C-alpha positions as a Markdown table, in Angstrom:
| # | Residue | x | y | z |
|---|---|---|---|---|
| 1 | Met | 0.2 | -0.1 | -0.1 |
| 2 | Ala | 2.7 | 2.6 | 1.3 |
| 3 | Leu | 4.6 | 1.5 | -1.9 |
| 4 | Ile | 1.8 | 1.9 | -4.4 |
| 5 | Thr | 0.5 | 6.0 | -2.9 |
| 6 | Leu | 4.7 | 6.7 | -3.3 |
| 7 | Leu | 4.7 | 5.9 | -6.9 |
| 8 | Tyr | 1.2 | 7.9 | -7.8 |
| 9 | Pro | 3.8 | 11.3 | -8.1 |
| 10 | Val | 6.5 | 9.1 | -9.7 |
| 11 | Val | 3.3 | 8.3 | -12.5 |
| 12 | Gly | 2.5 | 11.2 | -12.7 |
| 13 | Val | 5.6 | 12.9 | -13.7 |
| 14 | Phe | 5.4 | 9.4 | -16.1 |
| 15 | Leu | 2.2 | 10.9 | -17.5 |
| 16 | Leu | 2.9 | 14.5 | -18.3 |
| 17 | Cys | 6.3 | 13.6 | -20.2 |
| 18 | Thr | 4.3 | 11.2 | -22.3 |
| 19 | Ala | 1.8 | 14.5 | -23.0 |
| 20 | Ala | 4.6 | 16.7 | -24.0 |
| 21 | Phe | 5.8 | 13.8 | -26.2 |
| 22 | Lys | 3.2 | 13.3 | -27.8 |
| 23 | Ala | 2.3 | 16.9 | -28.4 |
| 24 | Arg | 4.5 | 17.1 | -31.1 |
| 25 | Asp | 2.6 | 14.2 | -33.3 |
| 26 | Val | -0.3 | 16.6 | -32.2 |
| 27 | Ala | 1.4 | 19.6 | -33.4 |
| 28 | Arg | 2.7 | 17.9 | -36.6 |
| 29 | Asp | -0.4 | 16.4 | -37.2 |
| 30 | Pro | -3.6 | 19.1 | -35.8 |
| 31 | Asp | -6.7 | 17.3 | -37.5 |
| 32 | Asn | -5.9 | 13.4 | -35.8 |
| 33 | Arg | -7.4 | 13.3 | -33.2 |
| 34 | Ala | -7.1 | 9.9 | -31.5 |
| 35 | Val | -3.4 | 11.5 | -30.6 |
| 36 | Arg | -5.1 | 14.7 | -29.5 |
| 37 | Ala | -7.3 | 12.1 | -27.6 |
| 38 | Val | -4.1 | 10.4 | -26.3 |
| 39 | Val | -3.0 | 13.8 | -25.1 |
| 40 | His | -5.4 | 14.8 | -22.7 |
| 41 | Thr | -5.6 | 11.1 | -21.1 |
| 42 | Ala | -2.3 | 11.3 | -19.9 |
| 43 | Leu | -2.1 | 15.5 | -19.3 |
| 44 | Ala | -5.7 | 14.4 | -17.3 |
| 45 | Leu | -4.4 | 10.7 | -14.8 |
| 46 | Gly | -1.5 | 12.7 | -14.7 |
| 47 | Leu | -2.7 | 16.0 | -13.0 |
| 48 | Val | -4.5 | 13.5 | -11.0 |
| 49 | Leu | -1.9 | 11.0 | -9.6 |
| 50 | Ile | 0.1 | 14.1 | -8.5 |
| 51 | Met | -3.1 | 16.0 | -7.3 |
| 52 | Ile | -3.7 | 11.8 | -5.1 |
| 53 | Ala | -0.1 | 11.8 | -3.7 |
| 54 | Ser | -0.4 | 15.8 | -2.6 |
| 55 | Thr | -3.9 | 14.8 | -0.9 |
| 56 | Pro | -2.2 | 13.8 | 2.4 |
| 57 | Ala | -0.7 | 17.9 | 3.0 |
| 58 | Leu | -4.1 | 19.5 | 2.2 |
| 59 | Arg | -5.9 | 17.8 | 5.0 |
| 60 | Thr | -4.3 | 20.3 | 7.7 |
| 61 | Ile | -6.3 | 22.7 | 6.3 |
| 62 | Pro | -10.6 | 22.6 | 6.5 |
| 63 | Gly | -12.8 | 21.8 | 3.1 |
| 64 | Ala | -8.9 | 21.7 | 1.8 |
| 65 | Glu | -9.8 | 18.2 | 0.4 |
| 66 | Ala | -12.6 | 18.1 | -0.5 |
| 67 | Ala | -12.2 | 20.6 | -3.2 |
| 68 | Ala | -8.5 | 18.3 | -5.0 |
| 69 | Ser | -10.9 | 15.7 | -4.0 |
| 70 | Thr | -13.5 | 17.3 | -6.1 |
| 71 | Val | -10.4 | 18.5 | -9.1 |
| 72 | Trp | -9.2 | 15.0 | -9.2 |
| 73 | His | -12.9 | 13.3 | -10.1 |
| 74 | Ile | -13.1 | 16.7 | -13.0 |
| 75 | Gly | -9.8 | 15.2 | -14.2 |
| 76 | Val | -10.4 | 11.0 | -14.1 |
| 77 | Leu | -14.1 | 11.6 | -15.9 |
| 78 | Trp | -12.1 | 14.3 | -18.4 |
| 79 | Ala | -9.3 | 10.9 | -18.3 |
| 80 | Ala | -12.6 | 8.7 | -19.2 |
| 81 | Thr | -13.7 | 10.9 | -21.6 |
| 82 | Ser | -10.4 | 11.2 | -24.1 |
| 83 | Phe | -10.4 | 7.6 | -23.5 |
| 84 | Gln | -14.0 | 7.0 | -24.9 |
| 85 | Val | -13.1 | 9.6 | -27.9 |
| 86 | Phe | -9.5 | 7.7 | -28.0 |
| 87 | Leu | -11.3 | 4.4 | -28.9 |
| 88 | Leu | -13.9 | 6.3 | -31.3 |
| 89 | Phe | -11.4 | 7.6 | -33.3 |
| 90 | Ser | -9.6 | 4.7 | -33.8 |
| 91 | Thr | -11.6 | 2.3 | -34.0 |
| 92 | Arg | -15.0 | 4.1 | -36.1 |
| 93 | Asp | -15.6 | 6.7 | -38.8 |
| 94 | Arg | -14.0 | 9.6 | -38.9 |
| 95 | Leu | -18.1 | 10.8 | -38.9 |
| 96 | Ala | -19.6 | 9.2 | -37.0 |
| 97 | Ala | -17.0 | 9.1 | -34.2 |
| 98 | Thr | -17.1 | 13.1 | -34.0 |
| 99 | Arg | -20.9 | 12.4 | -33.2 |
| 100 | Ala | -20.6 | 10.5 | -31.0 |
| 101 | Ala | -17.7 | 12.0 | -29.5 |
| 102 | Arg | -20.2 | 15.7 | -29.0 |
| 103 | Val | -21.6 | 13.2 | -27.2 |
| 104 | Arg | -19.8 | 11.9 | -24.7 |
| 105 | Arg | -18.5 | 15.0 | -24.1 |
| 106 | Gly | -21.3 | 16.9 | -23.6 |
| 107 | Leu | -22.3 | 14.8 | -20.7 |
| 108 | Phe | -18.8 | 14.5 | -19.7 |
| 109 | Ala | -19.1 | 18.8 | -18.9 |
| 110 | Ala | -22.3 | 18.5 | -17.0 |
| 111 | Ala | -20.6 | 15.7 | -14.7 |
| 112 | Ala | -18.3 | 18.4 | -14.3 |
| 113 | Val | -20.9 | 20.9 | -13.6 |
| 114 | Val | -23.2 | 18.9 | -11.2 |
| 115 | Leu | -19.6 | 18.2 | -9.3 |
| 116 | Ala | -18.7 | 21.6 | -8.5 |
| 117 | Leu | -22.0 | 22.5 | -7.8 |
| 118 | Ala | -21.9 | 19.9 | -4.7 |
| 119 | Trp | -19.5 | 21.1 | -3.8 |
| 120 | Leu | -19.7 | 24.0 | -3.6 |
| 121 | Gly | -23.6 | 23.5 | -2.3 |
| 122 | Ala | -22.5 | 21.3 | 0.2 |
| 123 | Asp | -22.2 | 22.0 | 4.7 |
| 124 | Glu | -18.9 | 22.4 | 5.9 |
| 125 | Arg | -19.1 | 19.2 | 8.1 |
| 126 | Thr | -19.2 | 17.9 | 4.2 |
| 127 | Lys | -16.4 | 19.7 | 2.5 |
| 128 | Asp | -14.0 | 19.6 | 5.7 |
| 129 | Tyr | -14.8 | 15.5 | 5.7 |
| 130 | Gly | -15.2 | 15.2 | 1.8 |
| 131 | Phe | -17.0 | 13.3 | -0.3 |
| 132 | Arg | -16.2 | 9.4 | 1.1 |
| 133 | Val | -20.1 | 8.4 | 2.6 |
| 134 | Ile | -22.8 | 9.1 | 1.4 |
| 135 | Asp | -25.1 | 10.2 | 4.0 |
| 136 | Ser | -27.7 | 12.0 | 4.9 |
| 137 | Ser | -25.9 | 14.9 | 2.9 |
| 138 | Pro | -27.7 | 15.4 | -1.1 |
| 139 | Ser | -24.8 | 17.3 | -2.0 |
| 140 | Ala | -22.6 | 13.8 | -1.0 |
| 141 | Ala | -25.0 | 12.0 | -3.3 |
| 142 | Ala | -25.5 | 13.9 | -6.1 |
| 143 | Trp | -21.4 | 14.4 | -6.6 |
| 144 | Gln | -20.4 | 10.5 | -6.0 |
| 145 | Ile | -23.4 | 9.1 | -8.0 |
| 146 | Thr | -22.3 | 11.2 | -10.3 |
| 147 | Phe | -19.1 | 9.8 | -10.3 |
| 148 | Leu | -20.0 | 7.1 | -10.8 |
| 149 | Ala | -22.2 | 6.8 | -12.9 |
| 150 | Leu | -20.5 | 8.6 | -15.4 |
| 151 | Cys | -17.2 | 6.9 | -14.7 |
| 152 | Gly | -18.9 | 2.9 | -15.1 |
| 153 | Trp | -21.1 | 4.2 | -18.2 |
| 154 | Ala | -17.6 | 5.4 | -19.6 |
| 155 | Met | -15.7 | 2.0 | -18.6 |
| 156 | Ile | -18.8 | 0.3 | -20.1 |
| 157 | Asp | -18.8 | 2.0 | -23.4 |
| 158 | Gly | -14.7 | 1.3 | -23.5 |
| 159 | Val | -15.3 | -3.0 | -23.0 |
| 160 | Leu | -18.1 | -2.7 | -25.9 |
| 161 | Leu | -15.9 | -1.2 | -28.2 |
| 162 | Val | -12.8 | -3.8 | -27.6 |
| 163 | Ala | -16.2 | -6.4 | -28.2 |
| 164 | Arg | -16.5 | -5.2 | -30.9 |
| 165 | Phe | -14.1 | -3.8 | -33.2 |
| 166 | Ala | -10.9 | -5.4 | -31.2 |
| 167 | Gly | -10.7 | -9.0 | -33.3 |
| 168 | His | -10.9 | -7.3 | -36.9 |
| 169 | Ala | -8.6 | -3.7 | -35.7 |
| 170 | Pro | -6.3 | -4.6 | -38.7 |
| 171 | Ala | -2.8 | -4.4 | -37.3 |
| 172 | Arg | -1.8 | -6.4 | -35.2 |
| 173 | Asp | -0.4 | -4.5 | -32.4 |
| 174 | Leu | -3.9 | -2.9 | -32.3 |
| 175 | Arg | -6.1 | -5.5 | -31.8 |
| 176 | Val | -3.5 | -6.4 | -29.1 |
| 177 | Gly | -3.9 | -2.1 | -27.3 |
| 178 | Leu | -7.7 | -3.0 | -28.2 |
| 179 | Arg | -7.2 | -5.6 | -25.2 |
| 180 | Val | -5.3 | -4.8 | -22.9 |
| 181 | Met | -8.0 | -1.1 | -22.8 |
| 182 | Gly | -10.6 | -3.7 | -22.6 |
| 183 | Ala | -9.0 | -5.6 | -19.0 |
| 184 | Gly | -8.4 | -1.6 | -18.2 |
| 185 | Cys | -11.9 | -1.1 | -18.7 |
| 186 | Leu | -13.6 | -4.6 | -16.5 |
| 187 | Gly | -11.2 | -2.7 | -13.9 |
| 188 | Gly | -12.4 | 0.5 | -13.5 |
| 189 | Leu | -15.4 | -1.2 | -13.9 |
| 190 | Ala | -14.7 | -3.5 | -10.2 |
| 191 | Phe | -13.6 | -0.2 | -9.1 |
| 192 | Cys | -17.5 | 1.7 | -9.6 |
| 193 | Thr | -18.1 | -2.3 | -8.4 |
| 194 | Ala | -16.6 | -1.6 | -4.9 |
| 195 | Lys | -17.1 | 2.1 | -4.3 |
| 196 | Ile | -21.5 | 1.7 | -5.5 |
| 197 | Val | -21.5 | -1.5 | -3.2 |
| 198 | Thr | -19.8 | 0.4 | -0.1 |
| 199 | Ala | -21.8 | 3.3 | -0.3 |
| 200 | Ala | -24.1 | 1.6 | 0.1 |
| 201 | Ile | -22.5 | -0.6 | 2.8 |
| 202 | Gln | -22.3 | 3.1 | 5.3 |
| 203 | Thr | -25.5 | 4.7 | 3.8 |
| 204 | Phe | -27.9 | 1.9 | 4.8 |
| 205 | Asp | -25.4 | 1.1 | 7.6 |
| 206 | Leu | -25.9 | -2.7 | 6.2 |
| 207 | Ala | -24.0 | -5.7 | 8.4 |
| 208 | His | -20.8 | -6.4 | 6.3 |
| 209 | Arg | -17.4 | -5.2 | 5.8 |
| 210 | Ile | -17.0 | -2.4 | 3.6 |
| 211 | Val | -14.6 | -2.7 | 0.7 |
| 212 | Pro | -10.9 | -2.2 | 2.5 |
| 213 | Gly | -8.9 | 1.0 | 1.0 |
| 214 | Ser | -6.4 | -0.9 | -0.4 |
| 215 | Val | -8.3 | -3.3 | -1.9 |
| 216 | Leu | -9.9 | 0.2 | -4.5 |
| 217 | Val | -5.8 | 1.8 | -4.3 |
| 218 | Val | -5.5 | -1.4 | -6.5 |
| 219 | Leu | -8.2 | -1.6 | -8.1 |
| 220 | Val | -7.4 | 2.4 | -9.5 |
| 221 | Val | -3.3 | 1.6 | -9.9 |
| 222 | Thr | -4.7 | -1.6 | -12.3 |
| 223 | Thr | -7.1 | 0.3 | -14.6 |
| 224 | Phe | -4.5 | 3.3 | -15.5 |
| 225 | Thr | -1.8 | 1.0 | -15.8 |
| 226 | Leu | -3.7 | -1.9 | -18.4 |
| 227 | Leu | -5.5 | 1.5 | -19.6 |
| 228 | Phe | -2.4 | 3.6 | -20.2 |
| 229 | Ala | -0.2 | 0.9 | -21.8 |
| 230 | Gly | -2.7 | -0.8 | -24.3 |
| 231 | Val | -3.7 | 3.6 | -25.8 |
| 232 | Leu | 0.0 | 3.3 | -25.5 |
| 233 | Trp | 0.6 | -0.5 | -27.0 |
| 234 | Ala | -0.1 | 0.3 | -31.2 |
| 235 | Ala | 2.8 | 3.6 | -30.8 |
| 236 | Val | 5.6 | 1.7 | -28.5 |
| 237 | Ala | 5.7 | -2.0 | -29.8 |
| 238 | Pro | 6.8 | -1.7 | -32.5 |
| 239 | Arg | 9.5 | 0.4 | -31.4 |
| 240 | Val | 9.9 | -2.0 | -28.4 |
| 241 | Arg | 10.4 | -4.9 | -31.0 |
| 242 | Ala | 13.1 | -2.7 | -32.7 |
| 243 | Val | 15.1 | -2.1 | -30.3 |
| 244 | Pro | 17.5 | -5.2 | -30.7 |
| 245 | Arg | 17.4 | -4.7 | -34.8 |
| 246 | Trp | 18.8 | -1.3 | -33.7 |
| 247 | Phe | 21.9 | -2.8 | -31.9 |
| 248 | Arg | 22.0 | -5.4 | -34.5 |
| 249 | Arg | 23.0 | -2.8 | -37.7 |
| 250 | Arg | 24.1 | -0.5 | -34.5 |
| 251 | Arg | 26.8 | -3.5 | -34.2 |
| 252 | Ala | 26.9 | -4.2 | -38.3 |
| 253 | His | 28.0 | -0.8 | -39.5 |
| 254 | Arg | 31.3 | -1.0 | -36.8 |
| 255 | Asp | 32.0 | -4.0 | -37.3 |
| 256 | Leu | 32.5 | -2.8 | -40.9 |
| 257 | Trp | 34.2 | -0.1 | -40.9 |
| 258 | Ala | 37.7 | -2.0 | -40.9 |
| 259 | Leu | 36.4 | -2.7 | -44.4 |
| 260 | Trp | 34.9 | -0.5 | -45.7 |
| 261 | Asn | 37.7 | 1.4 | -44.2 |
| 262 | Asp | 40.7 | -0.3 | -45.9 |
| 263 | Leu | 38.7 | 0.2 | -49.1 |
| 264 | Arg | 38.5 | 4.0 | -48.9 |
| 265 | Arg | 42.0 | 4.6 | -48.4 |
| 266 | Thr | 42.9 | 2.5 | -51.6 |
| 267 | Pro | 44.3 | 5.2 | -54.8 |
| 268 | Gly | 41.0 | 6.0 | -57.1 |
| 269 | Leu | 38.0 | 5.2 | -54.3 |
| 270 | Gln | 37.7 | 8.1 | -52.4 |
| 271 | Ser | 35.1 | 9.4 | -55.2 |
| 272 | Tyr | 32.5 | 6.5 | -54.2 |
| 273 | Val | 32.5 | 7.6 | -50.1 |
| 274 | Phe | 29.7 | 10.1 | -49.4 |
| 275 | Gly | 30.0 | 13.4 | -47.0 |
| 276 | Thr | 32.3 | 13.7 | -43.7 |
| 277 | Arg | 32.9 | 10.1 | -42.3 |
| 278 | Ala | 34.5 | 9.5 | -39.2 |
| 279 | Arg | 37.9 | 9.3 | -39.8 |
| 280 | Ser | 38.2 | 6.2 | -36.6 |
| 281 | Ala | 37.2 | 3.5 | -35.6 |
| 282 | Ser | 35.8 | 5.2 | -32.4 |
| 283 | Gly | 34.5 | 8.0 | -33.8 |
| 284 | Asp | 33.0 | 6.1 | -36.3 |
| 285 | Val | 31.3 | 3.9 | -32.5 |
| 286 | Leu | 30.0 | 7.4 | -31.1 |
| 287 | His | 28.4 | 8.5 | -33.9 |
| 288 | Ser | 24.5 | 7.0 | -33.6 |
| 289 | Arg | 22.3 | 9.2 | -34.8 |
| 290 | His | 20.1 | 8.6 | -38.1 |
| 291 | Leu | 21.8 | 4.9 | -37.7 |
| 292 | His | 19.5 | 3.0 | -40.1 |
| 293 | Trp | 20.0 | 6.0 | -43.1 |
| 294 | Arg | 24.4 | 5.6 | -42.3 |
| 295 | Leu | 24.2 | 2.3 | -42.2 |
| 296 | Tyr | 22.8 | 2.0 | -45.7 |
| 297 | Arg | 25.2 | 4.6 | -47.6 |
| 298 | Arg | 27.8 | 2.3 | -46.1 |
| 299 | Val | 26.8 | -1.7 | -47.3 |
| 300 | Ile | 26.1 | 0.9 | -50.7 |
| 301 | Glu | 29.5 | 2.2 | -50.7 |
| 302 | Val | 31.3 | -1.3 | -49.8 |
| 303 | Glu | 29.5 | -3.0 | -53.0 |
| 304 | Asp | 31.0 | 0.4 | -55.1 |
| 305 | Met | 34.3 | -0.5 | -54.1 |
| 306 | Gly | 34.1 | -3.5 | -54.5 |
| 307 | Phe | 32.1 | -2.9 | -58.1 |
| 308 | His | 34.9 | -0.6 | -58.8 |
| 309 | Leu | 38.2 | -3.1 | -58.1 |
| 310 | Arg | 36.8 | -6.1 | -61.0 |
| 311 | Pro | 39.6 | -6.0 | -63.1 |
| 312 | Trp | 42.3 | -7.2 | -60.7 |
| 313 | Tyr | 39.6 | -9.6 | -59.5 |
| 314 | Ser | 42.0 | -12.2 | -59.6 |
| 315 | Gln | 40.5 | -15.3 | -60.8 |
| 316 | Asp | 44.1 | -18.2 | -59.5 |
| 317 | Val | 43.1 | -16.3 | -56.2 |
| 318 | Ala | 39.6 | -17.4 | -55.9 |
| 319 | Asp | 40.0 | -21.3 | -56.7 |
| 320 | Thr | 42.6 | -21.0 | -54.6 |
| 321 | Ala | 40.5 | -20.0 | -51.7 |
| 322 | Arg | 38.0 | -22.4 | -52.6 |
| 323 | Gln | 40.2 | -25.2 | -52.3 |
| 324 | Arg | 41.5 | -23.9 | -49.1 |
| 325 | Gly | 38.3 | -23.6 | -47.7 |
| 326 | Gln | 36.9 | -26.6 | -49.0 |
| 327 | Glu | 40.4 | -28.1 | -47.4 |
| 328 | Ala | 39.3 | -26.2 | -43.8 |
| 329 | Gly | 35.4 | -27.5 | -43.9 |
| 330 | Leu | 34.2 | -24.9 | -44.7 |
| 331 | Ala | 30.4 | -24.6 | -46.8 |
| 332 | Gly | 27.8 | -22.5 | -47.7 |
| 333 | Asp | 27.3 | -18.8 | -47.6 |
| 334 | Glu | 31.3 | -19.1 | -45.0 |
| 335 | Leu | 33.4 | -20.5 | -48.5 |
| 336 | Ala | 32.0 | -17.8 | -50.7 |
| 337 | Ala | 32.9 | -15.3 | -48.0 |
| 338 | Leu | 35.7 | -16.2 | -47.7 |
| 339 | Val | 36.3 | -16.5 | -51.5 |
| 340 | His | 34.9 | -13.0 | -51.2 |
| 341 | Ala | 36.9 | -11.8 | -48.9 |
| 342 | Ala | 40.3 | -13.0 | -50.3 |
| 343 | Val | 39.2 | -12.3 | -53.8 |
| 344 | Leu | 39.2 | -8.6 | -52.7 |
| 345 | Glu | 41.8 | -8.3 | -50.7 |
| 346 | Ala | 44.7 | -9.3 | -52.9 |
| 347 | Ala | 42.0 | -6.9 | -55.2 |
| 348 | Met | 42.8 | -4.3 | -52.8 |
| 349 | Arg | 47.0 | -5.2 | -52.9 |
| 350 | Ala | 47.1 | -5.2 | -56.7 |
| 351 | Cys | 45.5 | -1.3 | -56.9 |
| 352 | Arg | 47.6 | -0.2 | -54.1 |
| 353 | Ala | 50.6 | -1.5 | -55.8 |
| 354 | Gly | 49.8 | 0.6 | -59.1 |
| 355 | Thr | 49.4 | -3.7 | -60.9 |
| 356 | Pro | 46.9 | -2.8 | -64.2 |
| 357 | Gly | 43.9 | -4.0 | -64.6 |
| 358 | Ala | 42.3 | -6.3 | -66.6 |
| 359 | Asp | 39.7 | -6.2 | -68.7 |
| 360 | Ala | 36.7 | -6.2 | -66.0 |
| 361 | Ala | 34.8 | -9.0 | -68.4 |
| 362 | Thr | 37.0 | -10.8 | -67.6 |
| 363 | Ala | 37.2 | -11.0 | -63.8 |
| 364 | Pro | 36.1 | -13.8 | -61.9 |
| 365 | Val | 32.5 | -14.5 | -61.3 |
| 366 | Leu | 32.1 | -14.3 | -57.2 |
| 367 | Glu | 29.5 | -15.9 | -55.6 |
| 368 | Val | 27.1 | -13.8 | -53.2 |
| 369 | Ser | 24.4 | -15.1 | -50.1 |
| 370 | Thr | 21.1 | -13.3 | -51.0 |
| 371 | Arg | 20.3 | -10.2 | -49.8 |
| 372 | Asp | 16.9 | -9.2 | -50.7 |
| 373 | Ser | 17.5 | -6.7 | -47.7 |
| 374 | Leu | 19.6 | -4.3 | -45.9 |
| 375 | Asp | 20.1 | -6.1 | -42.3 |
| 376 | Asp | 21.0 | -9.3 | -45.0 |
| 377 | Ala | 23.1 | -7.7 | -46.4 |
| 378 | Ala | 24.8 | -5.9 | -43.6 |
| 379 | Ala | 25.2 | -9.7 | -42.4 |
| 380 | Trp | 26.4 | -10.7 | -45.6 |
| 381 | Gln | 29.7 | -8.3 | -45.2 |
| 382 | Gln | 29.9 | -8.9 | -42.1 |
| 383 | Ser | 30.7 | -12.0 | -42.5 |
| 384 | Ile | 33.5 | -10.5 | -44.9 |
| 385 | Gln | 34.8 | -8.8 | -42.4 |
| 386 | Arg | 35.5 | -11.9 | -40.2 |
| 387 | Ala | 37.4 | -14.1 | -43.4 |
| 388 | Arg | 39.2 | -11.3 | -43.8 |
| 389 | Arg | 40.9 | -11.4 | -40.2 |
| 390 | Cys | 40.6 | -15.1 | -40.6 |
| 391 | Ala | 45.0 | -17.7 | -40.2 |
| 392 | Leu | 42.9 | -19.1 | -43.7 |
| 393 | Leu | 43.0 | -15.9 | -45.7 |
| 394 | Arg | 46.5 | -15.3 | -44.4 |
| 395 | Glu | 47.6 | -18.6 | -46.3 |
| 396 | Val | 46.1 | -17.6 | -49.3 |
| 397 | Val | 47.0 | -13.4 | -49.5 |
| 398 | Pro | 49.6 | -13.2 | -47.6 |
| 399 | Ala | 50.9 | -10.4 | -45.8 |
């Protein structure tokens, strides 16, 4: 319980930062109502959690807790309404979603007015102790009933929308996100039910134990977590899955530096290098922006510089490398990489030594691995670079 309470401000600040981050997308695409609703949801939930965390400090001020409670309950309804708007614009056409969103925003505005008027019309006892109980005070009853009715309806509406559209959403991540949001709506519905049961027990003085406050806190945290995780799933999940690919490409970019640098230093090949590049391996590793574009350029430049060296390709070197590789038990792509590395290394040395090149049409045709994508091409060139460092290559092309 104490740990969850400590997490309120942390999660609140995280949600506010998320709202600020997603606001960039709204600035780039102002007509995207779904993203705008995500920003509103994150902003509302972040402010609510920070206000809940500051509630103990407000209890020393008479009436302040009730005022803060009213404000953050309005914030919860704002978040619930924004969540409904997000679901509407994610699952329906724009015209139908706009009409349905207007209805939900109108209900939210009416509920906010009711909660504010209930607080203004409450007696001093209710203001001092907050709206935790529906006792004989009509203001407290109106306050609780309005909040629970609209919040519960928002959760039911979310469950129905998810049940209707989650099965045939166009993207897998969107389907998963909708189902996670549906689980969050069920958690919110359980919270509203628990609050109604607690209020009924307290109001009618029933001989039953009320729902513990820790259970309500767990339901609130679970609901917020699932709802926001579902909202962000479609945007975050592809980026999370791309993290291993980013590290793999970064390693490929680093591994190819030696091959690219040796080719670049060969006379006549500098013109194939585009722009200003790192002059050392360490500087190349530290520069990590625009990695996809930089790896793409490196792979293309290595291919182009290797093609330029074709007049210096030697069939004798290719045959010797293939024979030594077969004797060492190499086959397939490993053997092809060894042959390619040997021919390329011999061609670079011959070009640097000033040996005249032969006709490119008579150059040996090297076996290559299938390269249908950037990652495959980079992996193939990495295998060539590994072959350049092996002992077999030094036997075929002595230093």
